[in-house]
Short mmCIF file of N, CA and C in Angstrom, two decimals:
data_model
loop_
_atom_site.label_atom_id
_atom_site.label_comp_id
_atom_site.label_asym_id
_atom_site.label_seq_id
_atom_site.Cartn_x
_atom_site.Cartn_y
_atom_site.Cartn_z
N MET S 1 56.45 46.66 40.44
CA MET S 1 56.38 47.41 41.68
C MET S 1 55.34 48.51 41.57
N ASN S 2 54.72 48.80 42.70
CA ASN S 2 53.77 49.90 42.71
C ASN S 2 54.47 51.19 43.13
N ALA S 3 53.73 52.27 43.19
CA ALA S 3 54.32 53.57 43.50
C ALA S 3 54.94 53.64 44.89
N GLN S 4 54.48 52.81 45.80
CA GLN S 4 55.03 52.81 47.15
C GLN S 4 56.27 51.94 47.27
N GLY S 5 56.68 51.29 46.20
CA GLY S 5 57.88 50.46 46.23
C GLY S 5 57.62 49.01 46.56
N GLY S 6 56.37 48.62 46.73
CA GLY S 6 56.03 47.22 47.02
C GLY S 6 55.61 46.48 45.77
N ASN S 7 55.37 45.22 45.90
CA ASN S 7 54.91 44.41 44.78
C ASN S 7 53.39 44.33 44.78
N THR S 8 52.83 44.21 43.60
CA THR S 8 51.40 44.05 43.44
C THR S 8 51.14 42.71 42.79
N VAL S 9 50.26 41.91 43.39
CA VAL S 9 49.90 40.62 42.82
C VAL S 9 48.76 40.85 41.85
N GLY S 10 48.98 40.48 40.59
CA GLY S 10 47.97 40.69 39.57
C GLY S 10 47.15 39.45 39.28
N ALA S 11 47.64 38.28 39.66
CA ALA S 11 46.93 37.03 39.40
C ALA S 11 47.45 35.95 40.33
N SER S 12 46.67 34.90 40.45
CA SER S 12 47.08 33.76 41.26
C SER S 12 47.46 32.62 40.33
N GLU S 13 48.64 32.09 40.50
CA GLU S 13 49.11 30.98 39.68
C GLU S 13 49.66 29.90 40.59
N PRO S 14 49.59 28.64 40.15
CA PRO S 14 50.17 27.56 40.96
C PRO S 14 51.66 27.76 41.16
N CYS S 15 52.16 27.34 42.32
CA CYS S 15 53.59 27.43 42.55
C CYS S 15 54.29 26.27 41.86
N ASP S 16 55.57 26.43 41.61
CA ASP S 16 56.33 25.33 41.01
C ASP S 16 56.86 24.45 42.14
N ASN S 17 57.69 23.49 41.81
CA ASN S 17 58.19 22.55 42.81
C ASN S 17 59.50 23.00 43.44
N THR S 18 59.85 24.26 43.30
CA THR S 18 61.08 24.78 43.88
C THR S 18 60.88 25.04 45.37
N VAL S 19 61.74 24.47 46.18
CA VAL S 19 61.67 24.67 47.62
C VAL S 19 63.02 25.20 48.09
N PHE S 20 63.00 26.35 48.72
CA PHE S 20 64.23 26.90 49.29
C PHE S 20 64.54 26.13 50.56
N ASP S 21 65.75 25.63 50.68
CA ASP S 21 66.17 24.93 51.90
C ASP S 21 67.45 25.58 52.39
N PRO S 22 67.36 26.33 53.48
CA PRO S 22 68.53 27.05 53.97
C PRO S 22 69.65 26.13 54.46
N SER S 23 69.35 24.84 54.62
CA SER S 23 70.40 23.93 55.09
C SER S 23 71.27 23.41 53.94
N HIS S 24 70.91 23.72 52.70
CA HIS S 24 71.76 23.35 51.56
C HIS S 24 72.79 24.46 51.38
N LEU S 25 73.94 24.26 51.95
CA LEU S 25 74.98 25.29 51.95
C LEU S 25 76.08 24.96 50.95
N ALA S 26 76.73 25.98 50.48
CA ALA S 26 77.85 25.80 49.57
C ALA S 26 79.00 25.09 50.29
N GLU S 27 79.78 24.37 49.52
CA GLU S 27 80.93 23.67 50.09
C GLU S 27 81.83 24.66 50.83
N GLY S 28 82.26 24.28 52.00
CA GLY S 28 83.14 25.14 52.79
C GLY S 28 82.42 26.03 53.77
N ILE S 29 81.09 26.08 53.69
CA ILE S 29 80.32 26.90 54.62
C ILE S 29 79.62 25.95 55.59
N GLY S 30 79.81 26.18 56.88
CA GLY S 30 79.22 25.31 57.89
C GLY S 30 77.94 25.89 58.47
N PHE S 31 77.22 25.04 59.18
CA PHE S 31 75.99 25.47 59.83
C PHE S 31 76.31 26.41 60.99
N PRO S 32 75.56 27.48 61.13
CA PRO S 32 75.77 28.36 62.29
C PRO S 32 75.23 27.69 63.55
N PRO S 33 75.79 28.01 64.71
CA PRO S 33 75.30 27.43 65.97
C PRO S 33 74.02 28.14 66.41
N ASP S 34 72.98 27.96 65.66
CA ASP S 34 71.74 28.70 65.86
C ASP S 34 70.56 27.73 65.79
N GLU S 35 69.77 27.63 66.85
CA GLU S 35 68.63 26.72 66.87
C GLU S 35 67.59 27.08 65.81
N ILE S 36 67.41 28.36 65.57
CA ILE S 36 66.43 28.80 64.58
C ILE S 36 66.84 28.36 63.18
N PHE S 37 68.13 28.43 62.88
CA PHE S 37 68.60 28.00 61.56
C PHE S 37 68.22 26.55 61.32
N ALA S 38 68.41 25.70 62.31
CA ALA S 38 68.09 24.28 62.17
C ALA S 38 66.59 24.08 61.94
N ALA S 39 65.75 24.89 62.54
CA ALA S 39 64.30 24.74 62.40
C ALA S 39 63.78 25.28 61.07
N ARG S 40 64.52 26.18 60.45
CA ARG S 40 64.03 26.81 59.23
C ARG S 40 63.84 25.83 58.08
N SER S 41 64.67 24.81 57.99
CA SER S 41 64.53 23.84 56.91
C SER S 41 63.14 23.20 56.94
N ASN S 42 62.71 22.77 58.11
CA ASN S 42 61.37 22.19 58.24
C ASN S 42 60.29 23.23 57.97
N ALA S 43 60.49 24.45 58.42
CA ALA S 43 59.50 25.50 58.22
C ALA S 43 59.30 25.77 56.73
N HIS S 44 60.37 25.78 55.96
CA HIS S 44 60.24 26.01 54.52
C HIS S 44 59.49 24.86 53.86
N GLY S 45 59.73 23.63 54.31
CA GLY S 45 59.01 22.48 53.77
C GLY S 45 57.52 22.54 54.08
N ILE S 46 57.19 22.94 55.30
CA ILE S 46 55.78 23.08 55.68
C ILE S 46 55.11 24.17 54.85
N SER S 47 55.80 25.28 54.66
CA SER S 47 55.27 26.37 53.85
C SER S 47 54.99 25.91 52.42
N PHE S 48 55.93 25.16 51.84
CA PHE S 48 55.72 24.65 50.49
C PHE S 48 54.49 23.75 50.44
N SER S 49 54.36 22.86 51.43
CA SER S 49 53.21 21.94 51.46
C SER S 49 51.90 22.71 51.51
N LYS S 50 51.86 23.76 52.32
CA LYS S 50 50.64 24.56 52.43
C LYS S 50 50.34 25.29 51.12
N ARG S 51 51.36 25.82 50.45
CA ARG S 51 51.14 26.47 49.16
C ARG S 51 50.64 25.46 48.14
N HIS S 52 51.20 24.26 48.15
CA HIS S 52 50.81 23.22 47.21
C HIS S 52 49.35 22.81 47.44
N GLU S 53 48.92 22.70 48.71
CA GLU S 53 47.53 22.38 49.02
C GLU S 53 46.61 23.48 48.50
N THR S 54 47.02 24.73 48.66
CA THR S 54 46.23 25.86 48.17
C THR S 54 46.10 25.79 46.66
N ASP S 55 47.18 25.43 45.96
CA ASP S 55 47.12 25.29 44.51
C ASP S 55 46.11 24.23 44.10
N LYS S 56 46.08 23.11 44.82
CA LYS S 56 45.11 22.05 44.52
C LYS S 56 43.70 22.57 44.73
N ASP S 57 43.47 23.31 45.81
CA ASP S 57 42.15 23.87 46.09
C ASP S 57 41.73 24.84 44.99
N LEU S 58 42.65 25.69 44.54
CA LEU S 58 42.34 26.63 43.47
C LEU S 58 41.98 25.90 42.19
N GLY S 59 42.72 24.84 41.88
CA GLY S 59 42.45 24.06 40.68
C GLY S 59 41.09 23.39 40.73
N ALA S 60 40.70 22.91 41.89
CA ALA S 60 39.40 22.25 42.04
C ALA S 60 38.27 23.25 41.86
N ARG S 61 38.47 24.49 42.30
CA ARG S 61 37.43 25.50 42.19
C ARG S 61 37.31 26.06 40.78
N THR S 62 38.40 26.03 40.01
CA THR S 62 38.35 26.62 38.67
C THR S 62 38.09 25.59 37.60
N SER S 63 38.12 24.30 37.94
CA SER S 63 37.90 23.24 36.94
C SER S 63 36.43 23.00 36.72
#
């Protein structure tokens, strides 16, 4: 953390294959009746794909 309480990025590294999916809920917890909640699963997948494409681009430029 920096002095203002935020994070500082010191380097760029490829992301791993971990994808957060808000629709993977613990047993006994149901989906909320929220349209945005249903859309978030796809949004997280799209975000991961874009990060992965960026990683490929970075690798091509540094190789």
